[in-house]
mmCIF file of C-alpha atoms in Angstrom:
data_model
loop_
_atom_site.group_PDB
_atom_site.id
_atom_site.type_symbol
_atom_site.label_atom_id
_atom_site.label_comp_id
_atom_site.label_asym_id
_atom_site.label_seq_id
_atom_site.Cartn_x
_atom_site.Cartn_y
_atom_site.Cartn_z
ATOM 1 C CA UNK A 1 -0.519 -36.144 -30.477
ATOM 2 C CA UNK A 2 -0.967 -36.597 -26.760
ATOM 3 C CA UNK A 3 1.657 -36.124 -23.710
ATOM 4 C CA UNK A 4 1.549 -39.355 -21.534
ATOM 5 C CA UNK A 5 -0.077 -37.623 -18.496
ATOM 6 C CA UNK A 6 -3.237 -38.727 -17.582
ATOM 7 C CA UNK A 7 -3.882 -37.246 -13.766
ATOM 8 C CA UNK A 8 -1.362 -34.445 -14.386
ATOM 9 C CA UNK A 9 -2.404 -31.466 -12.185
ATOM 10 C CA UNK A 10 -0.932 -28.032 -11.943
ATOM 11 C CA UNK A 11 -0.935 -25.319 -8.820
ATOM 12 C CA UNK A 12 -0.138 -21.402 -9.196
ATOM 13 C CA UNK A 13 -0.018 -19.361 -6.263
ATOM 14 C CA UNK A 14 -1.046 -15.279 -6.861
ATOM 15 C CA UNK A 15 -0.897 -16.369 -10.742
ATOM 16 C CA UNK A 16 2.539 -17.558 -10.335
ATOM 17 C CA UNK A 17 3.444 -21.067 -11.295
ATOM 18 C CA UNK A 18 4.065 -23.231 -7.852
ATOM 19 C CA UNK A 19 3.536 -26.877 -9.705
ATOM 20 C CA UNK A 20 3.873 -27.707 -13.480
ATOM 21 C CA UNK A 21 3.214 -29.381 -16.281
ATOM 22 C CA UNK A 22 7.166 -27.964 -18.618
ATOM 23 C CA UNK A 23 5.456 -27.958 -21.649
ATOM 24 C CA UNK A 24 6.356 -29.060 -25.228
ATOM 25 C CA UNK A 25 9.947 -27.817 -26.697
ATOM 26 C CA UNK A 26 10.656 -26.498 -30.004
ATOM 27 C CA UNK A 27 8.722 -28.903 -32.859
ATOM 28 C CA UNK A 28 11.304 -31.025 -34.863
ATOM 29 C CA UNK A 29 10.399 -34.046 -37.050
ATOM 30 C CA UNK A 30 10.961 -35.996 -33.514
ATOM 31 C CA UNK A 31 7.720 -34.641 -32.213
ATOM 32 C CA UNK A 32 5.002 -36.111 -34.455
ATOM 33 C CA UNK A 33 7.403 -39.012 -35.488
ATOM 34 C CA UNK A 34 7.973 -42.368 -33.952
ATOM 35 C CA UNK A 35 10.133 -42.080 -31.323
ATOM 36 C CA UNK A 36 7.994 -38.768 -29.277
ATOM 37 C CA UNK A 37 7.314 -40.369 -26.260
ATOM 38 C CA UNK A 38 11.467 -40.611 -26.413
ATOM 39 C CA UNK A 39 11.243 -36.308 -25.369
ATOM 40 C CA UNK A 40 11.240 -35.968 -21.832
ATOM 41 C CA UNK A 41 8.561 -33.790 -21.635
ATOM 42 C CA UNK A 42 6.027 -36.186 -23.534
ATOM 43 C CA UNK A 43 6.972 -39.187 -20.987
ATOM 44 C CA UNK A 44 4.428 -38.716 -17.129
ATOM 45 C CA UNK A 45 7.921 -38.946 -15.404
ATOM 46 C CA UNK A 46 8.085 -35.561 -15.891
ATOM 47 C CA UNK A 47 5.005 -34.538 -14.453
ATOM 48 C CA UNK A 48 3.198 -34.743 -11.748
ATOM 49 C CA UNK A 49 2.250 -38.223 -11.651
ATOM 50 C CA UNK A 50 3.680 -41.826 -9.953
ATOM 51 C CA UNK A 51 6.445 -44.367 -11.463
ATOM 52 C CA UNK A 52 5.134 -48.460 -10.821
ATOM 53 C CA UNK A 53 7.427 -50.413 -10.485
ATOM 54 C CA UNK A 54 9.605 -49.094 -13.343
ATOM 55 C CA UNK A 55 6.956 -47.904 -15.559
ATOM 56 C CA UNK A 56 5.352 -44.991 -16.891
ATOM 57 C CA UNK A 57 2.018 -44.107 -18.858
ATOM 58 C CA UNK A 58 1.498 -45.735 -22.078
ATOM 59 C CA UNK A 59 0.096 -44.166 -24.919
ATOM 60 C CA UNK A 60 -2.735 -44.834 -27.140
ATOM 61 C CA UNK A 61 -6.404 -44.593 -26.725
ATOM 62 C CA UNK A 62 -6.241 -48.060 -24.082
ATOM 63 C CA UNK A 63 -4.166 -46.264 -21.919
ATOM 64 C CA UNK A 64 -7.088 -43.478 -20.285
ATOM 65 C CA UNK A 65 -8.656 -43.100 -16.865
ATOM 66 C CA UNK A 66 -11.985 -44.139 -15.815
ATOM 67 C CA UNK A 67 -14.229 -42.730 -13.115
ATOM 68 C CA UNK A 68 -13.882 -39.372 -13.734
ATOM 69 C CA UNK A 69 -15.640 -37.558 -11.355
ATOM 70 C CA UNK A 70 -15.778 -33.749 -10.595
ATOM 71 C CA UNK A 71 -17.899 -31.817 -7.231
ATOM 72 C CA UNK A 72 -17.684 -28.747 -6.756
ATOM 73 C CA UNK A 73 -19.384 -26.233 -3.076
ATOM 74 C CA UNK A 74 -18.185 -22.908 -2.091
ATOM 75 C CA UNK A 75 -15.665 -24.553 0.819
ATOM 76 C CA UNK A 76 -14.117 -27.138 -1.441
ATOM 77 C CA UNK A 77 -13.458 -27.850 -5.300
ATOM 78 C CA UNK A 78 -12.543 -31.967 -5.969
ATOM 79 C CA UNK A 79 -11.775 -33.867 -8.866
ATOM 80 C CA UNK A 80 -11.156 -37.751 -8.620
ATOM 81 C CA UNK A 81 -10.382 -40.607 -11.724
ATOM 82 C CA UNK A 82 -9.088 -43.629 -11.889
ATOM 83 C CA UNK A 83 -5.263 -44.112 -13.508
ATOM 84 C CA UNK A 84 -4.692 -47.943 -13.439
ATOM 85 C CA UNK A 85 -5.455 -48.487 -16.920
ATOM 86 C CA UNK A 86 -2.747 -45.248 -17.712
ATOM 87 C CA UNK A 87 -0.266 -47.913 -17.059
ATOM 88 C CA UNK A 88 0.987 -50.729 -19.059
ATOM 89 C CA UNK A 89 0.177 -54.505 -17.158
ATOM 90 C CA UNK A 90 3.797 -54.479 -15.866
ATOM 91 C CA UNK A 91 3.063 -51.438 -13.273
ATOM 92 C CA UNK A 92 1.239 -54.105 -11.434
ATOM 93 C CA UNK A 93 -1.226 -51.609 -10.172
ATOM 94 C CA UNK A 94 -4.706 -53.076 -9.307
ATOM 95 C CA UNK A 95 -6.241 -49.714 -8.141
ATOM 96 C CA UNK A 96 -5.371 -46.541 -8.430
ATOM 97 C CA UNK A 97 -7.656 -43.824 -7.134
ATOM 98 C CA UNK A 98 -6.125 -39.949 -7.227
ATOM 99 C CA UNK A 99 -8.017 -36.722 -5.911
ATOM 100 C CA UNK A 100 -6.973 -33.635 -6.508
ATOM 101 C CA UNK A 101 -8.542 -31.252 -4.616
ATOM 102 C CA UNK A 102 -9.181 -27.323 -4.201
ATOM 103 C CA UNK A 103 -9.654 -26.368 -0.319
ATOM 104 C CA UNK A 104 -11.432 -22.688 -0.396
ATOM 105 C CA UNK A 105 -12.289 -22.027 3.140
ATOM 106 C CA UNK A 106 -7.918 -23.485 4.335
ATOM 107 C CA UNK A 107 -6.272 -21.921 0.879
ATOM 108 C CA UNK A 108 -4.675 -25.089 0.181
ATOM 109 C CA UNK A 109 -4.547 -27.687 -2.680
ATOM 110 C CA UNK A 110 -4.891 -31.444 -1.639
ATOM 111 C CA UNK A 111 -4.003 -34.604 -3.423
ATOM 112 C CA UNK A 112 -4.652 -38.202 -2.555
ATOM 113 C CA UNK A 113 -3.418 -41.560 -3.767
ATOM 114 C CA UNK A 114 -5.131 -43.918 -3.041
ATOM 115 C CA UNK A 115 -4.074 -47.502 -4.128
ATOM 116 C CA UNK A 116 -3.527 -50.863 -4.241
ATOM 117 C CA UNK A 117 -0.961 -53.372 -5.937
ATOM 118 C CA UNK A 118 -0.583 -56.975 -8.080
ATOM 119 C CA UNK A 119 2.465 -57.485 -6.059
ATOM 120 C CA UNK A 120 3.211 -57.580 -1.930
ATOM 121 C CA UNK A 121 6.374 -55.234 -2.614
ATOM 122 C CA UNK A 122 6.763 -52.591 -5.277
ATOM 123 C CA UNK A 123 8.594 -49.512 -5.651
ATOM 124 C CA UNK A 124 6.479 -46.659 -5.860
ATOM 125 C CA UNK A 125 8.134 -42.864 -7.297
ATOM 126 C CA UNK A 126 5.773 -39.975 -7.144
ATOM 127 C CA UNK A 127 7.034 -36.840 -9.739
ATOM 128 C CA UNK A 128 6.484 -32.896 -8.517
ATOM 129 C CA UNK A 129 7.644 -30.555 -11.253
ATOM 130 C CA UNK A 130 8.675 -27.352 -9.980
ATOM 131 C CA UNK A 131 10.556 -24.293 -10.948
ATOM 132 C CA UNK A 132 10.718 -22.412 -7.534
ATOM 133 C CA UNK A 133 13.756 -24.068 -5.897
ATOM 134 C CA UNK A 134 12.934 -26.623 -3.511
ATOM 135 C CA UNK A 135 14.235 -27.523 0.149
ATOM 136 C CA UNK A 136 13.726 -30.486 1.805
ATOM 137 C CA UNK A 137 13.045 -30.041 5.343
ATOM 138 C CA UNK A 138 12.467 -32.863 6.716
ATOM 139 C CA UNK A 139 11.273 -37.087 4.769
ATOM 140 C CA UNK A 140 7.621 -34.843 5.418
ATOM 141 C CA UNK A 141 7.884 -31.510 4.335
ATOM 142 C CA UNK A 142 9.721 -29.983 1.264
ATOM 143 C CA UNK A 143 9.940 -26.049 0.830
ATOM 144 C CA UNK A 144 9.559 -24.275 -2.236
ATOM 145 C CA UNK A 145 11.457 -20.367 -2.691
ATOM 146 C CA UNK A 146 11.778 -18.096 -4.574
ATOM 147 C CA UNK A 147 8.412 -16.622 -6.085
ATOM 148 C CA UNK A 148 6.478 -14.435 -4.890
ATOM 149 C CA UNK A 149 5.602 -16.173 -1.359
ATOM 150 C CA UNK A 150 7.256 -19.502 0.059
ATOM 151 C CA UNK A 151 4.989 -22.867 -0.325
ATOM 152 C CA UNK A 152 5.217 -26.187 1.713
ATOM 153 C CA UNK A 153 4.585 -29.494 0.896
ATOM 154 C CA UNK A 154 3.677 -31.441 3.131
ATOM 155 C CA UNK A 155 3.621 -35.345 2.597
ATOM 156 C CA UNK A 156 2.157 -38.335 4.802
ATOM 157 C CA UNK A 157 0.742 -42.569 3.986
ATOM 158 C CA UNK A 158 3.418 -44.889 2.433
ATOM 159 C CA UNK A 159 6.944 -44.157 3.980
ATOM 160 C CA UNK A 160 8.755 -42.257 0.780
ATOM 161 C CA UNK A 161 12.357 -40.790 0.681
ATOM 162 C CA UNK A 162 12.703 -37.163 -0.958
ATOM 163 C CA UNK A 163 15.323 -36.606 -3.233
ATOM 164 C CA UNK A 164 15.620 -33.510 -5.754
ATOM 165 C CA UNK A 165 16.642 -33.190 -9.283
ATOM 166 C CA UNK A 166 17.640 -30.164 -11.148
ATOM 167 C CA UNK A 167 16.992 -30.077 -14.389
ATOM 168 C CA UNK A 168 18.945 -28.035 -16.961
ATOM 169 C CA UNK A 169 17.141 -26.776 -19.968
ATOM 170 C CA UNK A 170 18.729 -25.504 -23.402
ATOM 171 C CA UNK A 171 15.308 -26.089 -25.442
ATOM 172 C CA UNK A 172 14.738 -21.725 -26.021
ATOM 173 C CA UNK A 173 10.778 -22.625 -26.275
ATOM 174 C CA UNK A 174 11.544 -24.130 -22.432
ATOM 175 C CA UNK A 175 13.564 -21.944 -21.593
ATOM 176 C CA UNK A 176 11.727 -18.648 -22.524
ATOM 177 C CA UNK A 177 8.427 -20.438 -20.345
ATOM 178 C CA UNK A 178 10.871 -21.284 -17.697
ATOM 179 C CA UNK A 179 14.462 -20.071 -17.243
ATOM 180 C CA UNK A 180 18.005 -21.750 -17.584
ATOM 181 C CA UNK A 181 16.177 -24.806 -14.967
ATOM 182 C CA UNK A 182 13.719 -26.200 -12.989
ATOM 183 C CA UNK A 183 13.686 -29.123 -10.545
ATOM 184 C CA UNK A 184 11.860 -32.756 -10.416
ATOM 185 C CA UNK A 185 11.452 -33.538 -7.038
ATOM 186 C CA UNK A 186 10.568 -37.614 -6.429
ATOM 187 C CA UNK A 187 9.799 -39.187 -3.231
ATOM 188 C CA UNK A 188 10.653 -42.056 -3.996
ATOM 189 C CA UNK A 189 10.168 -46.079 -1.964
ATOM 190 C CA UNK A 190 8.973 -50.054 -1.829
ATOM 191 C CA UNK A 191 5.538 -50.087 -0.688
ATOM 192 C CA UNK A 192 3.548 -53.013 0.382
ATOM 193 C CA UNK A 193 0.462 -53.815 -1.916
ATOM 194 C CA UNK A 194 -1.948 -51.244 -0.741
ATOM 195 C CA UNK A 195 -1.029 -47.514 0.614
ATOM 196 C CA UNK A 196 -2.168 -44.236 0.115
ATOM 197 C CA UNK A 197 0.261 -40.820 0.047
ATOM 198 C CA UNK A 198 -1.252 -36.969 0.208
ATOM 199 C CA UNK A 199 0.534 -33.836 -0.896
ATOM 200 C CA UNK A 200 -0.836 -30.924 0.752
ATOM 201 C CA UNK A 201 0.597 -27.546 -0.964
ATOM 202 C CA UNK A 202 0.168 -24.872 1.093
ATOM 203 C CA UNK A 203 1.470 -20.833 1.057
ATOM 204 C CA UNK A 204 2.789 -18.687 3.820
#
C-alpha cells in the first residue's frame, strides 16, 4: 500500500505548502490492483525525487533506503539517507546520498544530493512538485509565487537545465486539495560519473 517515494520531502512556509506530495486520487479497483504503479500519483517521477537513466523507483521490500540518520540541534535539523537501493540496477547508481535539512537560524531548507554513478555519462532529472506558479529566472534560480510570500529556489552543483510542466488535475480528491492544477519543476541533464546537486528553498 505504499507509494514509490523513498527520500520524498515536503516544504511548508507559514503553514502553506511550497513543495508537495500530490497525495492519492479517489480510490478505485486499480488503486489496489496489479496496475497500481501505473497511477502517476504512486510513481517517484511525481514526487520530489530524481529519475536516473530513465529509471523510477520500484515497489517492494527490496527497494528501500539505507543508512538512515537523523540529528537535530537548536540551529539545524537534518535527515540523511542513501537512495541507491530504491532504484533498479538499470539506473546504474553506485551511491546516492540525500540530505534534507531545516536551517533554523537562516530560515531556509536545503536538500543536497551527492551521488556516484556506474557509467561515465548518465541522464539525471530532479523533480519538484509545487502548487505555486514557477518562474524560471535563470538556470540556477526559480521563483515560486501565489502563496502568502514568494519563495526562491536556488540550485547549485552539476549543470542542469530547468523546465516546468503544468499538470491539470481532474480527480476530485486532488482538486479539493490543490485546485485545478499543480506544477512539476524538472532539472535535467547529462552528468559525469559523480557529482552533487543542492537545492536551497528560501522565503523572500
